[in-house]
């Protein structure tokens, strides 16, 4: 996983609440293998492109200063819906490394954390204020410091955010979970033996 | 004295292997995957990993399978990219030793329909699926939730998963449901009340007379759409209804194991006095048949209602969203919901494709003839066989409905079944997101009876009036 430490970049505003993962990655792209050349075009595909493949000019990510955005500032309930991790791969392929919102779909948030995309939760009024600034000055930059857990707005205001300790460490160091889990192999073995003994009817599916 | 625990606490504690700061390493007793789990297998192959406990992983061909002519086999799937998804899962299950309910298997079906049918979903366990609607299985009194490719990868290679413990919300629906009101209407009413993200960060325990008086299939419909309320999991305390459903199913405990299972499962329900982080209450007697008008499931109203105006939005963002929804759905504020003309009907999906759903739809289909194309897609091969044995297929075909083969079909629209741009569908599925049923397609979520009513009138219709008029 690519580590996340600090990021200063242009941010794109998404004013509507409830942007679901179907919009981030329309379902028909779920089967596209990671790294395929069309991946950068998947994010918001059906809102970014006309049926003939030309860009829809009015869509936020097609406007010049936001094309380079590495941060999205959204509203509430970003990434609800389907568990498709392709929604995160699509964000990454476009170049997005962080999403600021007042709440996230739980599965999508986990998927972001497992791929080095930072989900930042800030109160809705701060999200609204940040979006206003990046609307007014298109291309204005936002700075995120994960170690310090701060977001610095274009106007210089600093907002602190919460993030649980373990995902923070994993993001800062680019660690993935399997390595971490393997250190608990003795505990896993002991648990498995106990579970089999105490709850055999749950431990082993019947023969079928 | 130990403090009162919720069912969620009990199951969580029982599956906790270790803790590190704010995360718990959970044991995953069952894992369900489907053709869309290709990213997980790609990574396993690349990193040379093995499945830790393949006998606890179950695979289902459902998302990409065709819903016509399945008897012609996988090789006959016309689109090579779609065929490849089914073939890859077939090859991967063989390679990693996973039980695969593949197309053509007499027990094949949608993972959240066939899993319970096969007794894979039992009370008390932690079950994780490669699909957000895994919440369905919580109807049996377990902790079931969906996960993305990275988390499923972790389960496949360790049979465990790191999680932060969510909060617990109890949603109580008091009293029995009135005539013409289905489990689908209950969950849509809940989502309309608490919002599409209303339970985010929580697991939901459903309680109250409306739930305890439901069949297992109805409880599955409610739990299924927990994710549409933002909850990662939904659960209902197991009771005699649960045990009767599970007993004798292929992968369920047998013989002496069954007796010990029953003794343990009876200890699962939340203790009296257990404290939830949030409580929501609805009066089941007040729930009406529901229909969605917008682009996410919180955009739901009783069928007697009218399309809202953007002015009804509680803040600027919500006003923008409603305006966008009305434009996408091509609806005018103030229009009566039961005046909305429909182009197609879909009865199916992991929400509403079980035998009781088909029976409810068939009762309504008997009242007339379909005016518009209407599909019935059973959730599993077993349901299809049983429905045919009951003669439901003949009721549907006589009323002009199309009787198809089992799969996810027009809910997720990746097997080739999809709406055309601008087409408006009354659908028993779970998501009315933009483009969910096909680029430019418009979805109105309803119960099976309401969908059948729309088929025979050609518009959204209050099934209570239709049934009374019969």
XYZ file of C-alpha atoms in Angstrom:
678
model
C 0.000 0.000 0.000
C 1.201 3.482 -0.878
C 1.871 5.394 2.365
C 0.005 8.604 3.113
C 1.837 11.250 5.122
C 1.143 14.788 3.928
C -0.581 16.116 0.845
C -1.015 19.623 -0.519
C -3.119 19.652 -3.643
C -6.052 21.121 -5.542
C -9.419 19.961 -4.237
C -12.661 19.358 -6.140
C -16.065 20.071 -4.544
C -18.978 17.588 -4.641
C -21.936 19.437 -3.163
C -24.526 16.659 -3.151
C -24.878 14.234 -0.270
C -25.109 10.461 -0.793
C -22.617 10.009 -3.630
C -22.734 6.210 -3.924
C -20.079 3.785 -5.146
C -22.174 3.049 -8.262
C -21.429 6.601 -9.359
C -17.733 6.332 -8.484
C -17.481 3.131 -10.527
C -20.477 2.153 -12.675
C -21.067 -1.576 -12.267
C -20.020 -2.619 -15.762
C -16.447 -1.527 -14.961
C -16.163 -3.840 -11.948
C -14.714 -6.553 -14.155
C -11.913 -4.362 -15.569
C -8.579 -5.717 -14.281
C -6.544 -3.377 -12.094
C -3.965 -1.446 -14.048
C -5.909 -1.676 -17.330
C -5.347 1.424 -19.496
C -9.006 2.527 -19.244
C -8.889 2.743 -15.444
C -8.311 6.526 -15.234
C -11.564 7.025 -17.173
C -13.749 4.927 -14.847
C -14.230 7.440 -12.011
C -17.698 9.028 -12.375
C -17.631 7.731 -15.933
C -21.313 8.188 -16.722
C -21.320 11.740 -15.438
C -17.930 12.670 -16.931
C -18.453 11.389 -20.465
C -21.122 11.531 -23.149
C -22.119 8.283 -24.861
C -19.711 9.139 -27.740
C -16.814 9.338 -25.261
C -16.467 13.132 -25.336
C -16.294 14.956 -22.016
C -19.309 16.593 -20.405
C -17.973 20.089 -19.901
C -20.125 20.970 -16.931
C -18.957 18.041 -14.807
C -16.727 19.227 -11.988
C -13.755 16.972 -12.732
C -13.729 18.165 -16.363
C -13.170 21.786 -15.339
C -9.552 22.788 -15.769
C -8.469 23.575 -12.206
C -10.152 20.442 -10.843
C -8.608 18.056 -13.354
C -5.490 18.021 -11.230
C -7.428 17.531 -8.007
C -5.977 14.986 -5.590
C -8.524 15.772 -2.892
C -12.321 15.674 -2.971
C -14.436 17.666 -0.543
C -17.897 16.147 -0.301
C -20.988 16.309 1.893
C -22.544 13.574 4.039
C -22.600 9.823 3.323
C -19.868 9.664 0.675
C -19.449 6.163 -0.770
C -22.578 4.429 0.470
C -23.918 1.378 -1.320
C -22.012 -1.439 -2.973
C -18.848 -2.890 -1.414
C -16.998 -2.697 -4.750
C -13.375 -1.825 -4.114
C -13.199 -0.744 -7.749
C -14.693 2.546 -6.512
C -11.432 3.154 -4.637
C -9.277 1.915 -7.520
C -11.142 4.415 -9.724
C -10.399 7.279 -7.306
C -6.728 6.294 -7.210
C -6.443 5.919 -10.985
C -7.765 9.469 -11.384
C -5.220 10.665 -8.825
C -7.432 11.207 -5.756
C -5.567 10.473 -2.502
C -7.993 11.898 0.070
C -11.721 12.512 0.467
C -13.099 14.942 3.056
C -16.754 14.386 4.034
C -18.979 14.588 7.089
C -19.717 10.845 6.929
C -18.795 7.835 4.797
C -20.313 4.532 3.812
C -18.593 2.148 6.245
C -17.428 -0.405 3.675
C -16.109 2.218 1.266
C -14.257 3.923 4.106
C -12.566 0.635 5.003
C -11.744 0.021 1.355
C -10.110 3.474 1.166
C -8.028 2.770 4.273
C -6.789 -0.534 2.810
C -5.548 1.208 -0.338
C -3.833 4.315 0.939
C -6.690 6.718 0.216
C -7.344 8.857 3.287
C -10.992 9.346 4.340
C -11.200 12.502 6.468
C -14.307 13.093 8.578
C -15.030 16.742 9.449
C -18.266 18.356 10.643
C -20.663 19.153 7.823
C -20.419 22.911 8.319
C -16.664 22.738 7.795
C -17.171 20.660 4.625
C -19.608 23.314 3.407
C -17.095 26.097 4.188
C -14.245 24.246 2.456
C -16.395 23.691 -0.637
C -17.324 27.341 -0.722
C -13.633 28.300 -0.759
C -12.715 25.865 -3.524
C -15.742 26.988 -5.552
C -14.750 30.625 -5.193
C -11.081 30.047 -5.960
C -11.055 27.102 -8.339
C -7.785 25.235 -8.011
C -7.197 26.473 -4.463
C -5.116 24.014 -2.499
C -5.886 22.172 0.677
C -3.175 20.654 2.875
C -3.601 17.465 4.851
C -1.147 16.278 7.496
C -1.997 12.789 8.686
C 0.564 12.659 11.493
C -0.833 15.883 12.992
C -4.405 14.977 11.902
C -5.048 18.383 10.383
C -6.661 19.824 7.276
C -5.545 23.340 6.333
C -8.148 25.229 4.312
C -7.256 27.633 1.504
C -8.022 30.522 3.901
C -5.445 29.160 6.341
C -7.875 27.823 8.936
C -6.674 24.582 10.455
C -9.210 21.824 11.207
C -8.306 18.818 13.314
C -9.794 15.428 12.426
C -10.022 12.099 14.207
C -8.724 8.839 12.835
C -8.368 5.552 14.716
C -4.798 4.710 15.744
C -4.300 1.512 13.758
C -5.398 2.713 10.322
C -3.382 5.880 10.942
C -0.237 3.858 11.566
C -0.912 1.610 8.560
C -1.453 4.610 6.264
C 1.624 6.456 7.512
C 3.820 3.394 7.021
C 2.054 1.832 4.023
C 1.500 -1.425 5.971
C -0.966 -4.030 4.829
C -2.941 -6.221 7.187
C -1.770 -9.727 6.374
C 1.742 -9.090 7.674
C 0.282 -7.687 10.878
C -2.076 -10.645 11.281
C 0.696 -13.201 10.864
C 2.258 -11.937 14.078
C -0.860 -13.248 15.810
C -0.597 -16.776 14.399
C -0.290 -18.445 17.841
C -3.420 -16.616 19.054
C -5.273 -17.617 15.889
C -4.316 -21.277 16.317
C -5.383 -21.250 19.973
C -8.670 -19.567 19.103
C -9.399 -22.060 16.337
C -8.833 -25.040 18.649
C -11.054 -23.518 21.321
C -13.798 -22.609 18.856
C -13.794 -26.132 17.439
C -14.033 -27.622 20.898
C -16.649 -25.282 22.343
C -18.777 -24.564 19.275
C -18.149 -27.508 16.923
C -21.542 -26.987 15.310
C -20.467 -23.513 14.212
C -16.833 -24.328 13.528
C -17.415 -27.003 10.934
C -20.094 -26.751 8.246
C -21.904 -30.081 7.891
C -20.841 -32.223 4.963
C -23.371 -30.677 2.608
C -22.986 -9.947 37.928
C -22.071 -9.552 34.298
C -23.701 -6.523 32.721
C -26.502 -6.988 30.215
C -25.179 -7.640 26.712
C -26.611 -7.138 23.264
C -26.706 -10.074 20.860
C -24.080 -8.207 18.847
C -21.782 -7.981 21.910
C -22.133 -11.708 22.555
C -21.307 -12.722 18.992
C -18.466 -10.215 18.711
C -16.897 -11.370 21.972
C -17.198 -15.028 20.972
C -15.234 -14.386 17.752
C -12.571 -12.012 19.098
C -9.110 -13.551 18.735
C -6.907 -10.631 19.747
C -6.983 -6.862 20.005
C -4.557 -4.153 18.953
C -5.456 -0.654 20.113
C -8.864 0.116 18.600
C -9.059 -2.964 16.384
C -10.152 -6.522 17.075
C -9.039 -9.547 15.106
C -12.274 -11.444 14.449
C -12.630 -15.069 13.456
C -14.768 -15.413 10.327
C -16.824 -18.610 10.519
C -18.209 -18.385 6.971
C -17.162 -16.376 3.930
C -19.285 -15.950 0.793
C -17.924 -14.844 -2.568
C -19.147 -14.484 -6.178
C -17.795 -13.869 -9.677
C -16.999 -10.278 -8.740
C -14.342 -11.530 -6.307
C -11.840 -11.550 -9.184
C -9.656 -8.801 -7.655
C -9.241 -10.951 -4.536
C -8.133 -14.005 -6.532
C -5.834 -11.892 -8.721
C -3.989 -10.750 -5.625
C -3.832 -14.258 -4.136
C -2.323 -15.522 -7.370
C 0.160 -12.678 -7.615
C 1.294 -13.116 -4.019
C 1.198 -16.915 -4.087
C -1.234 -17.201 -1.146
C -3.406 -20.159 -0.178
C -6.886 -20.286 1.358
C -6.560 -20.749 5.142
C -9.824 -22.710 5.606
C -11.413 -23.356 2.211
C -14.219 -25.428 3.767
C -15.582 -22.214 5.282
C -15.697 -20.353 1.977
C -18.702 -20.698 -0.350
C -18.842 -19.323 -3.884
C -21.901 -18.529 -5.965
C -22.267 -17.737 -9.665
C -24.998 -15.132 -9.588
C -23.928 -11.624 -10.603
C -22.835 -12.427 -14.164
C -24.972 -15.445 -15.097
C -27.614 -15.055 -17.816
C -31.257 -15.391 -16.802
C -32.312 -17.146 -19.980
C -31.185 -20.497 -21.381
C -28.887 -21.397 -18.495
C -29.321 -25.022 -19.555
C -27.052 -24.268 -22.522
C -24.149 -23.901 -20.131
C -21.428 -21.378 -19.377
C -19.863 -21.829 -22.816
C -23.027 -20.424 -24.388
C -22.757 -17.024 -22.622
C -22.482 -14.693 -25.592
C -20.394 -11.806 -24.231
C -16.830 -13.121 -23.792
C -16.026 -10.686 -20.939
C -19.109 -11.783 -18.997
C -18.437 -15.473 -19.737
C -14.869 -14.963 -18.533
C -16.096 -13.796 -15.109
C -17.996 -17.064 -14.583
C -15.145 -19.144 -15.981
C -12.573 -17.428 -13.767
C -14.597 -18.107 -10.630
C -15.000 -21.725 -11.733
C -11.239 -22.108 -12.222
C -10.366 -20.296 -8.981
C -12.750 -22.382 -6.875
C -11.198 -25.531 -8.325
C -7.679 -24.205 -7.666
C -8.371 -23.119 -4.074
C -10.722 -25.961 -3.078
C -13.863 -23.867 -2.579
C -17.431 -25.225 -2.792
C -18.910 -23.487 -5.802
C -22.626 -23.231 -6.488
C -22.045 -22.785 -10.180
C -24.451 -22.239 -13.030
C -26.140 -25.572 -13.711
C -25.785 -26.765 -10.104
C -29.261 -27.673 -8.777
C -28.501 -25.583 -5.664
C -27.156 -22.496 -7.508
C -28.583 -19.087 -6.702
C -27.911 -15.572 -5.461
C -25.443 -15.792 -2.566
C -27.894 -14.208 -0.126
C -30.694 -16.526 -1.228
C -28.890 -19.819 -1.804
C -26.599 -19.376 1.239
C -29.518 -19.465 3.704
C -31.242 -22.203 1.674
C -28.170 -24.399 2.028
C -27.841 -23.810 5.768
C -24.570 -21.902 5.328
C -26.180 -19.031 7.250
C -26.788 -20.144 10.823
C -27.245 -18.233 14.088
C -24.333 -17.159 16.252
C -21.575 -16.902 13.653
C -19.567 -14.130 12.047
C -20.238 -14.324 8.311
C -18.556 -11.991 5.833
C -19.470 -11.711 2.164
C -17.924 -10.017 -0.845
C -21.118 -8.046 -1.257
C -22.756 -5.252 0.705
C -26.070 -7.110 0.965
C -24.442 -9.739 3.156
C -26.435 -8.039 5.926
C -29.264 -10.333 4.718
C -27.901 -13.310 6.679
C -28.221 -11.433 9.974
C -31.894 -12.414 9.841
C -30.707 -15.682 11.417
C -29.252 -13.958 14.495
C -25.607 -13.688 13.524
C -23.144 -10.954 12.620
C -23.051 -10.763 8.818
C -21.536 -7.941 6.851
C -20.124 -7.110 3.454
C -16.519 -6.282 2.640
C -14.379 -5.143 -0.278
C -11.734 -7.107 -2.154
C -8.889 -6.327 0.297
C -10.828 -7.483 3.340
C -12.045 -10.613 1.526
C -8.440 -11.293 0.525
C -7.459 -11.096 4.184
C -10.205 -13.548 5.128
C -9.317 -15.976 2.363
C -5.690 -16.193 3.488
C -6.208 -16.033 7.294
C -9.941 -16.760 7.953
C -9.842 -13.638 10.165
C -10.487 -9.927 9.798
C -9.452 -6.778 11.684
C -12.412 -4.591 12.577
C -13.169 -1.608 14.747
C -16.228 -2.430 16.788
C -19.234 -0.580 15.388
C -21.897 0.922 17.592
C -25.232 -0.824 18.028
C -28.602 0.604 17.026
C -31.916 -1.037 17.858
C -34.826 -0.406 15.531
C -38.106 -1.517 17.027
C -41.156 -1.867 14.807
C -44.169 -2.295 17.054
C -47.477 -3.942 16.147
C -48.315 -6.125 13.201
C -48.368 -4.846 9.644
C -51.713 -3.936 8.082
C -53.227 -5.562 4.993
C -51.204 -5.087 1.813
C -48.021 -4.050 3.622
C -44.872 -6.144 3.104
C -41.456 -6.508 4.748
C -40.064 -4.390 1.902
C -42.343 -1.531 2.912
C -41.067 -1.762 6.494
C -37.425 -1.404 5.520
C -38.187 1.379 3.027
C -40.134 3.209 5.760
C -37.169 2.797 8.116
C -34.723 4.170 5.532
C -37.046 7.079 4.725
C -37.099 7.887 8.434
C -33.407 7.603 9.355
C -31.825 8.320 5.963
C -29.506 6.529 3.534
C -26.611 7.079 5.936
C -28.739 7.023 9.082
C -27.153 3.943 10.641
C -23.611 4.472 9.394
C -21.059 3.316 11.936
C -23.688 1.027 13.495
C -24.954 -2.474 13.247
C -28.738 -2.691 13.506
C -30.741 -5.079 15.637
C -34.357 -5.186 14.493
C -36.973 -5.951 17.118
C -40.660 -5.486 17.893
C -43.792 -7.411 17.031
C -43.680 -6.582 13.323
C -40.317 -8.375 13.133
C -40.974 -11.255 15.513
C -44.181 -12.069 13.631
C -42.316 -12.205 10.297
C -41.225 -15.361 8.499
C -37.499 -15.895 7.900
C -37.864 -14.766 4.298
C -39.476 -11.511 5.422
C -36.760 -10.934 8.036
C -34.168 -11.474 5.301
C -35.812 -8.755 3.199
C -35.569 -6.311 6.105
C -31.977 -7.190 7.052
C -30.953 -7.178 3.369
C -31.463 -3.430 3.036
C -29.704 -2.508 6.296
C -26.878 -1.269 4.084
C -29.305 1.126 2.379
C -29.826 2.653 5.824
C -26.039 2.921 6.189
C -25.799 -0.015 8.612
C -23.141 -2.522 7.755
C -25.092 -5.334 9.411
C -28.650 -6.038 10.464
C -29.809 -8.779 12.761
C -32.892 -10.310 14.323
C -32.843 -12.457 17.469
C -33.162 -16.145 16.581
C -36.354 -17.873 17.702
C -38.358 -20.990 16.862
C -39.070 -19.593 13.395
C -35.302 -19.366 12.806
C -34.542 -22.829 14.152
C -37.336 -24.407 12.094
C -35.931 -22.790 8.932
C -32.339 -23.892 9.568
C -33.106 -27.449 10.700
C -32.212 -30.125 8.189
C -30.519 -27.850 5.649
C -27.434 -29.218 3.905
C -24.646 -27.352 5.752
C -26.526 -26.866 9.056
C -25.588 -28.847 12.184
C -26.990 -32.361 12.388
C -27.789 -34.936 15.095
C -26.141 -34.287 18.462
C -24.538 -31.140 17.029
C -28.015 -29.781 16.356
C -29.004 -30.152 20.001
C -25.873 -28.358 21.237
C -26.349 -25.685 18.592
C -29.888 -25.051 19.714
C -28.845 -24.764 23.350
C -26.186 -22.194 22.421
C -28.335 -20.238 19.979
C -31.047 -19.772 22.591
C -28.526 -17.783 24.670
C -27.904 -15.303 21.838
C -30.771 -12.785 22.097
C -29.933 -9.441 23.721
C -30.306 -9.513 27.492
C -33.055 -7.508 29.138
C -31.618 -4.110 29.951
C -28.888 -4.293 27.281
C -27.999 -0.774 26.231
C -27.887 0.299 22.589
C -26.011 3.366 21.336
C -29.097 4.472 19.413
C -32.769 3.528 19.484
C -35.351 4.090 16.737
C -39.025 3.181 16.964
C -41.697 2.847 14.279
C -45.329 1.853 14.479
C -45.763 -1.097 12.119
C -49.520 -0.503 12.023
C -48.838 2.897 10.396
C -46.616 1.594 7.579
C -48.125 1.850 4.083
C -46.961 0.369 0.768
C -43.847 2.378 -0.127
C -42.274 3.521 -3.372
C -39.094 5.430 -4.129
C -39.222 8.520 -6.330
C -35.544 9.541 -6.394
C -31.959 8.376 -6.713
C -31.231 6.776 -3.371
C -33.344 4.631 -1.059
C -34.097 7.412 1.441
C -36.180 8.976 -1.341
C -39.138 6.799 -0.369
C -42.744 7.701 0.395
C -46.077 5.944 0.838
C -47.743 5.293 -2.535
C -50.469 7.743 -1.490
C -47.877 10.553 -1.450
C -46.659 13.104 -3.979
C -43.262 13.849 -5.517
C -41.553 16.369 -3.206
C -40.183 19.745 -4.198
C -36.501 20.674 -3.821
C -37.716 23.251 -1.293
C -38.447 20.363 1.050
C -34.693 19.755 1.425
C -33.375 20.468 4.921
C -30.215 22.187 3.703
C -28.678 23.517 0.480
C -26.989 20.215 -0.321
C -30.242 18.280 0.063
C -32.158 20.792 -2.073
C -29.530 20.315 -4.802
C -29.868 16.570 -4.444
C -33.664 16.591 -4.744
C -33.501 18.857 -7.814
C -30.941 16.522 -9.378
C -33.084 13.491 -8.513
C -36.187 15.013 -10.124
C -34.235 15.857 -13.263
C -32.745 12.365 -13.488
C -36.102 10.710 -12.779
C -37.997 13.151 -15.041
C -40.586 13.916 -12.362
C -42.365 17.126 -11.402
C -42.851 18.241 -7.781
C -46.407 17.610 -6.590
C -47.130 14.775 -9.037
C -49.126 11.943 -7.451
C -46.923 8.867 -7.105
C -49.730 6.581 -8.258
C -49.927 8.516 -11.546
C -46.375 7.639 -12.603
C -46.409 5.493 -15.754
C -43.977 2.559 -15.753
C -42.231 0.928 -18.739
C -41.018 -2.302 -17.159
C -41.235 -4.430 -14.054
C -38.527 -6.491 -12.366
C -39.389 -8.978 -9.628
C -36.212 -10.536 -8.281
C -32.889 -9.771 -6.465
C -31.476 -10.787 -3.071
C -34.113 -8.538 -1.501
C -37.258 -10.062 -3.008
C -36.856 -13.232 -5.074
C -37.834 -15.931 -2.589
C -40.829 -18.214 -2.815
C -43.038 -16.066 -0.556
C -42.188 -13.019 -2.704
C -43.200 -14.921 -5.815
C -46.418 -16.102 -4.177
C -47.301 -12.509 -3.204
C -46.642 -11.319 -6.749
C -48.611 -14.237 -8.238
C -51.676 -13.393 -6.138
C -51.689 -9.944 -7.740
C -50.853 -11.260 -11.210
C -54.033 -13.326 -11.043
C -56.009 -10.051 -11.032
C -55.140 -9.074 -14.600
C -52.706 -9.121 -17.507
C -49.336 -7.419 -17.691
C -49.557 -4.263 -19.810
C -45.783 -3.815 -19.884
C -42.806 -6.196 -19.968
C -42.546 -7.812 -16.536
C -39.789 -10.195 -15.502
C -39.824 -12.754 -12.742
C -36.297 -13.840 -11.823
C -36.284 -16.428 -8.996
C -33.407 -16.096 -6.521
C -32.220 -19.674 -6.857
C -32.623 -22.857 -8.857
C -34.393 -24.366 -5.840
C -36.952 -21.555 -5.744
C -37.492 -21.894 -9.461
C -38.177 -25.638 -9.117
C -40.444 -25.182 -6.101
C -42.387 -22.373 -7.757
C -42.904 -24.511 -10.836
C -44.088 -27.385 -8.656
C -46.675 -25.013 -7.154
C -47.701 -23.758 -10.583
C -46.578 -20.166 -9.980
C -44.743 -20.078 -13.303
C -48.028 -20.828 -15.078
C -49.839 -18.087 -13.143
C -47.186 -15.624 -14.271
C -46.968 -16.692 -17.883
C -50.772 -16.752 -18.175
C -50.773 -13.133 -16.968
C -48.118 -12.198 -19.532
C -45.127 -12.092 -17.164
C -41.801 -13.569 -18.274
C -40.482 -16.496 -16.197
C -36.671 -16.523 -16.195
C -33.635 -18.369 -14.800
C -32.107 -17.477 -11.390
C -29.486 -14.770 -10.820
C -28.942 -11.143 -9.779
C -30.159 -9.959 -13.178
C -31.678 -6.491 -13.419
C -30.784 -5.521 -9.858
C -27.095 -5.117 -10.543
C -27.350 -5.115 -14.359
C -23.980 -6.626 -15.237
C -25.029 -9.886 -16.866
C -26.480 -8.135 -19.894
C -29.959 -7.645 -18.369
C -30.429 -3.876 -18.216
C -32.787 -0.971 -18.731
C -32.479 1.209 -21.799
C -31.737 4.925 -21.231
C -34.852 6.682 -19.945
C -36.734 3.451 -19.227
C -38.696 3.515 -15.985
C -38.845 0.329 -13.927
C -40.864 -0.717 -10.905
C -38.344 -3.002 -9.251
C -38.233 -5.207 -6.159
C -34.459 -4.727 -5.921
C -32.627 -2.620 -3.349
C -30.976 0.336 -5.084
C -32.402 3.174 -7.131
C -29.019 4.813 -7.732
C -28.462 6.607 -11.020
C -27.646 4.062 -13.677
C -27.883 1.115 -11.290
C -30.201 -0.854 -13.600
C -28.519 0.406 -16.765
C -27.179 3.721 -18.038
C -29.968 6.313 -17.826
C -32.446 3.810 -16.378
C -34.958 5.020 -13.779
C -35.787 2.813 -10.809
C -38.759 2.859 -8.429
C -38.214 0.421 -5.558
C -41.331 -1.445 -4.416
C -42.479 -4.721 -2.849
C -43.252 -7.784 -5.021
C -47.023 -7.238 -4.742
C -46.636 -3.561 -5.681
C -44.412 -4.489 -8.629
C -46.977 -6.989 -9.910
C -49.688 -4.332 -9.492
C -47.634 -1.890 -11.594
C -47.286 -4.574 -14.270
C -51.023 -5.025 -14.695
C -51.926 -1.320 -14.558
C -48.859 0.103 -16.332
C -48.309 2.636 -13.558
C -47.311 2.780 -9.907
C -50.385 1.482 -8.100
C -51.564 1.087 -4.535
C -51.879 -2.693 -4.353
C -54.403 -2.365 -1.511
C -56.912 -0.708 -3.834
C -56.289 -3.229 -6.578
C -56.720 -6.187 -4.273
C -59.858 -4.739 -2.685
C -61.370 -4.065 -6.088
C -60.934 -7.694 -7.098
